[in-house]
Short mmCIF file of C-alpha atoms and ligand atoms in Angstrom, two decimals:
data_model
loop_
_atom_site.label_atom_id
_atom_site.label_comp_id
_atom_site.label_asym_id
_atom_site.label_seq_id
_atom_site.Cartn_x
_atom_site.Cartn_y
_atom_site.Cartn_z
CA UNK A 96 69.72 13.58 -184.45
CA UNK A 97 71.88 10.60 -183.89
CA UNK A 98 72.23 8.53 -187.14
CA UNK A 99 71.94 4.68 -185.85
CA UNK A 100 72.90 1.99 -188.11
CA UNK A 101 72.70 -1.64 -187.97
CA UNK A 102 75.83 -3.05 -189.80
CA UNK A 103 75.80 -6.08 -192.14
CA UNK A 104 77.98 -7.94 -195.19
CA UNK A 105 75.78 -5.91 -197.50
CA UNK A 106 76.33 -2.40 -196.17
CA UNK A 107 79.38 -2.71 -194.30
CA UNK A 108 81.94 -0.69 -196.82
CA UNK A 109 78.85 2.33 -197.34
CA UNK A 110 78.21 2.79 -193.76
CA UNK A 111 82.00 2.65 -192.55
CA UNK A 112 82.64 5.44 -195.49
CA UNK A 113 80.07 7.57 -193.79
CA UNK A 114 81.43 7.06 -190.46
CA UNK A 115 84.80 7.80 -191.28
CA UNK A 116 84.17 11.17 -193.47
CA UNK A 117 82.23 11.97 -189.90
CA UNK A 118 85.27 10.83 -188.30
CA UNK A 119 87.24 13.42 -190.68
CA UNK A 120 85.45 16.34 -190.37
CA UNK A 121 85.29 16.20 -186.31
CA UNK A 122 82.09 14.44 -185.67
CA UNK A 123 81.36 11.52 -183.13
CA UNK A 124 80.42 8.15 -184.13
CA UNK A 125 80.23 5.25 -181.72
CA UNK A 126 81.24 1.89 -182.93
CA UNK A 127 81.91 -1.81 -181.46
CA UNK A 128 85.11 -3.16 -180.30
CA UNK A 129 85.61 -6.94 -178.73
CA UNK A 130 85.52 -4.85 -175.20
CA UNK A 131 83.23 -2.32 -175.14
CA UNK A 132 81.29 0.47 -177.37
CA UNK A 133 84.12 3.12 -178.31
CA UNK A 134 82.83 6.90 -178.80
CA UNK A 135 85.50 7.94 -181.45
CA UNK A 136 86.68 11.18 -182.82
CA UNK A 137 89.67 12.43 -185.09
CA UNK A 138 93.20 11.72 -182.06
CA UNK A 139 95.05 14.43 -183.39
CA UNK A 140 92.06 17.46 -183.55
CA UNK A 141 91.93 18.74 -180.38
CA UNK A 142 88.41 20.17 -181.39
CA UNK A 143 87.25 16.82 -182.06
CA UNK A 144 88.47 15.41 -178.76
CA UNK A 145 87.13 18.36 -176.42
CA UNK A 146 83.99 17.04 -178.42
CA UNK A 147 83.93 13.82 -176.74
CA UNK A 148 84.86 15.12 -173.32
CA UNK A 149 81.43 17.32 -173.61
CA UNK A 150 79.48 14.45 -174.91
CA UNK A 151 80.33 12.13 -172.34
CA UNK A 152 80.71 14.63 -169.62
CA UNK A 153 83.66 13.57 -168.52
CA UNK A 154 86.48 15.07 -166.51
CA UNK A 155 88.85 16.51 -168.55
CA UNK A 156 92.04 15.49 -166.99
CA UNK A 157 91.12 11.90 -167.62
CA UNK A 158 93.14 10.80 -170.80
CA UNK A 159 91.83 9.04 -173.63
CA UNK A 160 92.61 6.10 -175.39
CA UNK A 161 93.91 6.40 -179.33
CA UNK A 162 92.97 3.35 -181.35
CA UNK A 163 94.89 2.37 -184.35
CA UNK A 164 94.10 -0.60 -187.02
CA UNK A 165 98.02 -1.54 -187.71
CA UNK A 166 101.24 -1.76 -185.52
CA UNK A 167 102.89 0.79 -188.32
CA UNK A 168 100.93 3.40 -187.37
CA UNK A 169 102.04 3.33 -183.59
CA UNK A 170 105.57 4.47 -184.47
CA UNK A 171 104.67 8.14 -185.41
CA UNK A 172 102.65 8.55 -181.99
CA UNK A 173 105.30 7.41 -179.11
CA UNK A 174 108.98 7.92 -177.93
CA UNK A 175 109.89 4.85 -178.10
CA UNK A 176 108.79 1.08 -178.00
CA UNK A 177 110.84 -0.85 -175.99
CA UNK A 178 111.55 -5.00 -175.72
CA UNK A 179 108.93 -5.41 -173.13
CA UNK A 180 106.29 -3.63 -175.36
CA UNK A 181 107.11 -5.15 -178.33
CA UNK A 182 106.68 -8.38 -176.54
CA UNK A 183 102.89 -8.07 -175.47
CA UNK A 184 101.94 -6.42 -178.86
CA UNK A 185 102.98 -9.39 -180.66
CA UNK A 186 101.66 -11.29 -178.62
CA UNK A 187 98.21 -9.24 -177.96
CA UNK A 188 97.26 -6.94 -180.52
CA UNK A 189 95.26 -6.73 -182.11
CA UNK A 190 93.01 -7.74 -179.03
CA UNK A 191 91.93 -6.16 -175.69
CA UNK A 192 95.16 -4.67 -174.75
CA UNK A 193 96.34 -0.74 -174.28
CA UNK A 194 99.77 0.10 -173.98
CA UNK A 195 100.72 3.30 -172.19
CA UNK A 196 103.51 5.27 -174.31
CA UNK A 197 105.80 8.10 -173.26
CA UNK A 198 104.05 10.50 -176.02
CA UNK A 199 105.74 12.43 -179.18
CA UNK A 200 105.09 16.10 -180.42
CA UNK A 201 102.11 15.06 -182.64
CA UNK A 202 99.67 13.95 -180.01
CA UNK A 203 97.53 16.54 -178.53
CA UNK A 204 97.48 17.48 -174.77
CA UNK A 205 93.88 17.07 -174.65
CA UNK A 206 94.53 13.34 -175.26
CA UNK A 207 96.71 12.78 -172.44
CA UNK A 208 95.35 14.86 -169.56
CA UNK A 209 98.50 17.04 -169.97
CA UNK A 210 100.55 13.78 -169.21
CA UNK A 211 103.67 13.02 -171.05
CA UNK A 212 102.57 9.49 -171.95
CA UNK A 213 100.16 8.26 -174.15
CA UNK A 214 97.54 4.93 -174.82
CA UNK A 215 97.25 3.30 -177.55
CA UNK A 216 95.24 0.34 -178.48
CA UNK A 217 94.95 -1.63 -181.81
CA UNK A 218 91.57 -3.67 -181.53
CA UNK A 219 90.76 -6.93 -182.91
CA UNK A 220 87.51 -6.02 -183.92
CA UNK A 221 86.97 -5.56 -187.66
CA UNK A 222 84.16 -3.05 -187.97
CA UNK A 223 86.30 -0.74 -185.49
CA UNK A 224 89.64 -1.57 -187.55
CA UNK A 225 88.02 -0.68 -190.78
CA UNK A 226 86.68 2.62 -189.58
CA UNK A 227 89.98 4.08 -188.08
CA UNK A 228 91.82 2.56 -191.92
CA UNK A 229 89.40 4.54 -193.25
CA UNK A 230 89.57 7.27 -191.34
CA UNK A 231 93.24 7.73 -191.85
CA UNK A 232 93.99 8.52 -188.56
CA UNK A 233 94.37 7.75 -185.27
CA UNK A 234 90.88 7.66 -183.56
CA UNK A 235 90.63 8.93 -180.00
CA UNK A 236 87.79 6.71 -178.22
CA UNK A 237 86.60 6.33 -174.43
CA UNK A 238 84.06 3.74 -173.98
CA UNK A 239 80.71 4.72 -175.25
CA UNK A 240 78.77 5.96 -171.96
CA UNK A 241 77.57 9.05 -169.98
CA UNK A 242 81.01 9.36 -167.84
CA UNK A 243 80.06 7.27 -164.51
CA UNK A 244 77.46 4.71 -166.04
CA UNK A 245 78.55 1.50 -167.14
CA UNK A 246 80.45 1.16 -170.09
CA UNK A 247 78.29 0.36 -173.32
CA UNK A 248 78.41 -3.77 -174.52
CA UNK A 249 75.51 -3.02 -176.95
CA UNK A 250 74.15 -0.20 -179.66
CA UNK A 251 71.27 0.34 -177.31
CA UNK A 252 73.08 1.21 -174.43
CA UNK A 253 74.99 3.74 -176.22
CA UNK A 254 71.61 4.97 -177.85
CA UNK A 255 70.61 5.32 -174.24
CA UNK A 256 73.21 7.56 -173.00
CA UNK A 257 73.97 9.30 -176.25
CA UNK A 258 71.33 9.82 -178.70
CA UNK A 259 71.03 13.53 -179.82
CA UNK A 260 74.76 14.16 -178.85
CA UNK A 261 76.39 12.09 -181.27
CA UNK A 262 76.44 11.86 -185.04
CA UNK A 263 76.30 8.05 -185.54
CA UNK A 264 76.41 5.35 -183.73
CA UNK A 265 77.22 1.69 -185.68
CA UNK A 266 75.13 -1.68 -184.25
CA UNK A 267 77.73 -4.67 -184.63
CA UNK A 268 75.79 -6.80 -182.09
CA UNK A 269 76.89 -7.22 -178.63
CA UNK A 270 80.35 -7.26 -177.68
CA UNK A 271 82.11 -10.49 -177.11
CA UNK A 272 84.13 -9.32 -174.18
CA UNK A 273 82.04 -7.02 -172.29
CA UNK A 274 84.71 -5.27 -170.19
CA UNK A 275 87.45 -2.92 -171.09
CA UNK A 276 90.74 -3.60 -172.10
CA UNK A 277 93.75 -4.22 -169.67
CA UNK A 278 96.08 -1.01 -169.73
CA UNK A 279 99.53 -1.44 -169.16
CA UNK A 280 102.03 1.02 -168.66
CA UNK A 281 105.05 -0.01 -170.74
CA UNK A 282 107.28 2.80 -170.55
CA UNK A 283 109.60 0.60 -168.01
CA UNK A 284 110.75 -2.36 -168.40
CA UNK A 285 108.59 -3.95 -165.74
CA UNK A 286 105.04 -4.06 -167.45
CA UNK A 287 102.82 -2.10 -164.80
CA UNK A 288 98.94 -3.02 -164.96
CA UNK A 289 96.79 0.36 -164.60
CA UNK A 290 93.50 -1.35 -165.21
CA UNK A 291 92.77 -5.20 -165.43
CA UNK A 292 91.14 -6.61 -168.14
CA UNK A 293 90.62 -9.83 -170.51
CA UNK A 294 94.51 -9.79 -171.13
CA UNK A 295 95.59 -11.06 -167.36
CA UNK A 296 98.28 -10.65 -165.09
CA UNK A 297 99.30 -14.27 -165.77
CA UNK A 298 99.19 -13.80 -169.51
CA UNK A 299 101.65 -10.84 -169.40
CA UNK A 300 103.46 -12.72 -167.29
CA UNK A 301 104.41 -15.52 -169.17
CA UNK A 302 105.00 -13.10 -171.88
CA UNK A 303 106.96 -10.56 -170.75
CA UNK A 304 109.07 -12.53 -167.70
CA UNK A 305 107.42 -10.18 -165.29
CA UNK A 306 104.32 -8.10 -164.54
CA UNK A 307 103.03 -5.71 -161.45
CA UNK A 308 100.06 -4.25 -160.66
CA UNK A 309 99.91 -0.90 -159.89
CA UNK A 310 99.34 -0.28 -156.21
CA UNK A 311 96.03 1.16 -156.29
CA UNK A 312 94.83 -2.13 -157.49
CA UNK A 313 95.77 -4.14 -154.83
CA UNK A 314 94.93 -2.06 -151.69
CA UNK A 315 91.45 -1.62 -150.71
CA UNK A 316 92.45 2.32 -149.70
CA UNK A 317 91.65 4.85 -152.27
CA UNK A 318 94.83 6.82 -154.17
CA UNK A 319 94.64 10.45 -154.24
CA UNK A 320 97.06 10.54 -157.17
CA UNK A 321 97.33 7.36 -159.09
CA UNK A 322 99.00 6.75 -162.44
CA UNK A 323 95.79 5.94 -164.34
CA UNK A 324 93.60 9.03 -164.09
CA UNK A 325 90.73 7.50 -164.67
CA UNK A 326 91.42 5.18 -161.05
CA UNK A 327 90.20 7.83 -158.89
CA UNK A 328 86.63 8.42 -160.38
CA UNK A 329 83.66 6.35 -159.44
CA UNK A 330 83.04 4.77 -162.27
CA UNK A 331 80.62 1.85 -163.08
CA UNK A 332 77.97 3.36 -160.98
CA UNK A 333 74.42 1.73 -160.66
CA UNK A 334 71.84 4.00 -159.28
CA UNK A 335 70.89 1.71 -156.87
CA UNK A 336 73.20 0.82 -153.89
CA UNK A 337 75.33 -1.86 -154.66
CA UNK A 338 77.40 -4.40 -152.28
CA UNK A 339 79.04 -7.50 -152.32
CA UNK A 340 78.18 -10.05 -150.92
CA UNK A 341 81.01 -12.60 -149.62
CA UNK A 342 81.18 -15.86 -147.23
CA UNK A 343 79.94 -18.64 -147.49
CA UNK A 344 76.40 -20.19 -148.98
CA UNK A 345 74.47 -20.58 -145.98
CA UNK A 346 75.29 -17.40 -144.15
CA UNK A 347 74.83 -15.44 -147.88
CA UNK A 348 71.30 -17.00 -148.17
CA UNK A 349 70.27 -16.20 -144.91
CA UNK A 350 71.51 -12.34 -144.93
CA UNK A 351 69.60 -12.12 -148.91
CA UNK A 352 65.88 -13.54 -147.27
CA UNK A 353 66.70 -11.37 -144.33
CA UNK A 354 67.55 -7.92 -146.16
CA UNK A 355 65.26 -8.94 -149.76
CA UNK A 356 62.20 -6.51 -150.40
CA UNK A 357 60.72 -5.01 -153.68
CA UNK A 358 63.31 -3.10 -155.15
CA UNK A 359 65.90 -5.23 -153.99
CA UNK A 360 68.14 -7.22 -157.07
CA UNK A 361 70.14 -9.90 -156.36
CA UNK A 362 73.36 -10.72 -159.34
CA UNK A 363 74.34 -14.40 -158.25
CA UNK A 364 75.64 -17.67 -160.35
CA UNK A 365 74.48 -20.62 -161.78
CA UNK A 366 75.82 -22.63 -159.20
CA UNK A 367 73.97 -20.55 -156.32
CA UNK A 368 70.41 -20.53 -157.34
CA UNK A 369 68.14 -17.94 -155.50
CA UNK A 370 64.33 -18.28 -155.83
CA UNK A 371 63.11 -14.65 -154.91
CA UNK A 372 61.79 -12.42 -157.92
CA UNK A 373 64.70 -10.02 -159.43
CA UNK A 374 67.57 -12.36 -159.43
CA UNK A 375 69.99 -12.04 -162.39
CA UNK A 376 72.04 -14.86 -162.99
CA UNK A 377 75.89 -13.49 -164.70
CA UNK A 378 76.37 -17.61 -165.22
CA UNK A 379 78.77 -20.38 -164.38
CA UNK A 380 81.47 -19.32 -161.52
CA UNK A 381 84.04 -21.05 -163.06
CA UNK A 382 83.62 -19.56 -166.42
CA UNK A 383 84.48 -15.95 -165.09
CA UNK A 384 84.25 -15.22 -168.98
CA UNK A 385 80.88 -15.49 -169.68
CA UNK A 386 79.94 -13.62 -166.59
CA UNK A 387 81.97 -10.67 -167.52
CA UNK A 388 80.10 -10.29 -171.05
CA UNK A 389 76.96 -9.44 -169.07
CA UNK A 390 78.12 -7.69 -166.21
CA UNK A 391 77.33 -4.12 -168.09
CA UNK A 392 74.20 -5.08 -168.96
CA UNK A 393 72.52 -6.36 -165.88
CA UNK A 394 73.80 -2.95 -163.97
CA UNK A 395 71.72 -1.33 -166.70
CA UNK A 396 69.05 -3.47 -166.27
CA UNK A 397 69.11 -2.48 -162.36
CA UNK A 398 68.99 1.22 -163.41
CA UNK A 399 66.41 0.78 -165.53
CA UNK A 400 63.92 -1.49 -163.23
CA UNK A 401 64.90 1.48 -160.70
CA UNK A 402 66.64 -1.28 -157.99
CA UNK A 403 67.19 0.88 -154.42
CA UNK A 404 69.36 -2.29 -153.27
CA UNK A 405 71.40 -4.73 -155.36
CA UNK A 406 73.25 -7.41 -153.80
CA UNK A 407 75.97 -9.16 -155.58
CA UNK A 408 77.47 -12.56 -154.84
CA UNK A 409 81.67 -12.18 -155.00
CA UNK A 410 82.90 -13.88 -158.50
CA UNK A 411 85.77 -16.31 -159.09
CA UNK A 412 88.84 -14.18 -159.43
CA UNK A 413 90.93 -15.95 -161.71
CA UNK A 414 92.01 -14.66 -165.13
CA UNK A 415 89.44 -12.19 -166.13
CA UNK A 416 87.53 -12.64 -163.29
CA UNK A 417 89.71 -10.15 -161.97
CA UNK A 418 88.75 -7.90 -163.72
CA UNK A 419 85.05 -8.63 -163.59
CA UNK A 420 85.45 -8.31 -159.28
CA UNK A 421 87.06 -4.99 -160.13
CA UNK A 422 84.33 -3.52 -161.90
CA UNK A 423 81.77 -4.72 -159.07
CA UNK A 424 84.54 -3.75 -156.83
CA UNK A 425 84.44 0.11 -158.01
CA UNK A 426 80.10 -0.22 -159.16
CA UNK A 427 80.17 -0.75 -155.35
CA UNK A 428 82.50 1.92 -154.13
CA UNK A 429 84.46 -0.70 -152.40
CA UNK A 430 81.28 -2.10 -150.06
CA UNK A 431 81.84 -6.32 -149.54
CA UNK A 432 79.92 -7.36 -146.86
CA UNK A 433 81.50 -10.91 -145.00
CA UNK A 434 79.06 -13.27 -143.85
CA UNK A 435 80.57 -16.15 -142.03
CA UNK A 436 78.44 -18.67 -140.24
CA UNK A 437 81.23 -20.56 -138.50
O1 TXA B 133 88.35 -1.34 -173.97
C1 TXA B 133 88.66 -0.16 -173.88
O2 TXA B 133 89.76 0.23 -173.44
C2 TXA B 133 87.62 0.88 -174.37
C3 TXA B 133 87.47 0.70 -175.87
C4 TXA B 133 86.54 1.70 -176.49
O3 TXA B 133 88.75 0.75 -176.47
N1 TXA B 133 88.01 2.21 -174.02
C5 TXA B 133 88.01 2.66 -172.74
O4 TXA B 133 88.39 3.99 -172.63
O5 TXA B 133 87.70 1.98 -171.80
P1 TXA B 133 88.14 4.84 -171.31
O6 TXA B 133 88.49 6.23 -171.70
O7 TXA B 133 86.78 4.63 -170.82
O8 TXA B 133 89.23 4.32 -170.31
C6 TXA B 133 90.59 4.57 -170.55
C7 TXA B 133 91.40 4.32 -169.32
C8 TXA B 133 91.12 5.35 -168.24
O9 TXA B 133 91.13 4.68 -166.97
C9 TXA B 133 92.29 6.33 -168.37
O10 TXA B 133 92.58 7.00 -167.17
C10 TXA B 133 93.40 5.39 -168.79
O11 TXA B 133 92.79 4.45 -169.66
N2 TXA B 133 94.46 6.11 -169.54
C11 TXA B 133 94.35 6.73 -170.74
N3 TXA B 133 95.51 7.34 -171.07
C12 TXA B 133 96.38 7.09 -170.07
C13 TXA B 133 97.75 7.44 -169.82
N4 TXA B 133 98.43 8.19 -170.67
N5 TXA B 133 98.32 6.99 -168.67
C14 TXA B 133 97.61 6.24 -167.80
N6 TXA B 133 96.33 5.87 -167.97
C15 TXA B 133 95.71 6.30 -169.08
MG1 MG B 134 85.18 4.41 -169.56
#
């Protein structure tokens, strides 16, 4: 049975004790971050970690994310940390940010997909800082989901995917982000984004003098071997068949009335109202923050109302938004449809 626990002022210090003697003694215990739902287990026992792997079903070569609650407890886990690094953790931890390491002795190859680098990631949320403090040790944590769902942004979700395989799983509300955090390979000088996120290109940028994204990113071709493991499964899936929708208004509106039936969705904006029946509305294009909070959800929300079709109108791509067009990007298996009326 899954243990799942609705965290408040009153209980808080009892029910992240619990967790973390799970956390100790190789359980599984799901918990918030300002991302996503983390399913966390003791980084350093490989037991633990092969654990998650089976919980999740995921891949195995896919490496894992360690989470840590203070810079301090970085140095044991990495080569070294160089000026570029130090740069963006100042300036973004704690926050949505992981930083790919060249590894040291201690971490286990289970973490790293038998890579010699390493992620780590010190979160801003306090429930999930609190746990791995209490834990007293570094806690190994993929987002929250059955490996090719979407990722978890509330308790239920990971309820849904997980319940019966996991010991706990700790409700701190919805997560304020709602996409994962931007991974950056800092073991050159040149910081190299693996995976967007709410930490943007043009943040690092101004940070560090200089930012890339890695290749895979930016071409619409898939890569057979790409840096990030986790690149080159479909991820994000909806059950449904989802596409993109881009062009402009008229041409969109016309090819949505055209193509609509029953179990068709439609995922537009405030801005572009639709009146047919399942329309779910992310909200404003120009905040491309609030839409990315509910992205997660509303692809549940499609599973669950059993959607054969969803259409999806192309987002603003600026800052996060990025990030929010490559989730629907991947949830889509690269399908964007152009509609151009003139
Ligand atoms: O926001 C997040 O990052 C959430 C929360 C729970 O922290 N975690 C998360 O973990 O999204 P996961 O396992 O679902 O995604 C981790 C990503 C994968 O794409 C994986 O391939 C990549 O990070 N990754 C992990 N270790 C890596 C490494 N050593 N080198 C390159 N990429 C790595
Ligand atoms: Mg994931």
């Amino acid at each position: 049975m899954t243990e799942l626990i609705k965290i408040t002022d009153e209980n808080s210090e009892k029910v992240l004790t619990k967790a973390a003697e799970i956390i100790k003694t190789g359980g599984l215990v799901a918990f918030p971050t300002e991302t996503v739902y983390g399913l966390g287990a003791d980084g350093l026992n490989p037991k633990a970690v092969k654990s998650i792997y089976a919980a999740k079903g995921r891949p195995s070569d896919n490496p894992l994310i360690l989470h840590i609650s203070n810079t301090t407890e970085l140095i044991p886990l990495v080569k070294e940390i160089n000026d570029t690094a130090r740069l963006l953790m100042d300036n973004f931890w704690p926050g949505p940010m992981t930083l790919v390491f060249r590894k040291s002795e201690i971490v286990p190859d289970v973490i790293s997909g038998g890579l010699d680098t390493v992620a780590i990631r010190l979160p801003a949320n306090k429930i999930a800082r609190v746990l791995i403090s209490h834990s007293k040790t570094p806690i190994a944590a993929p987002s929250a989901n059955t490996s090719g769902r979407p990722s978890p942004t509330k308790a239920e979700h990971v309820f849904e995917d997980l319940n019966g395989k996991i010991e706990m799983i700790i409700d701190g509300g919805s997560c304020s982000i709602g996409l994962e955090s931007t991974v950056i390979d800092v073991t050159d000088d040149i910081p190299v984004i693996l995976r967007p996120g709410k930490v943007s290109f043009e943040d690092i940028k101004k940070v560090a003098g200089n930012a890339a994204y890695d290749k895979h990113l930016t071409e619409k071709i898939p890569v057979s071997n790409p840096r990030s493991p986790g690149m080159k499964y479909r991820h994000y899936a909806p059950k449904g068949e989802l596409c993109i929708l881009d062009g402009d208004k008229k041409g969109i509106m016309n090819f949505i009335l055209e193509h609509y039936d029953e179990s068709t969705a439609v995922i537009t904006f405030s801005e572009f109202p639709i009146d047919l029946k399942n329309v779910y509305c992310l909200g404003k294009f120009n905040e491309p923050d609030e839409c990315a909070v509910k992205l997660f959800d509303v692809l549940r929300e499609c599973d669950t109302r059993k959607f054969c079709k969803i259409y999806a109108l192309m987002p603003n791509m600026n800052g996060v938004g990025f990030a929010l067009y490559n989730r629907m990007f991947k949830a889509a298996g690269g399908k964007i449809i152009e509609i151009r009326t003139n």
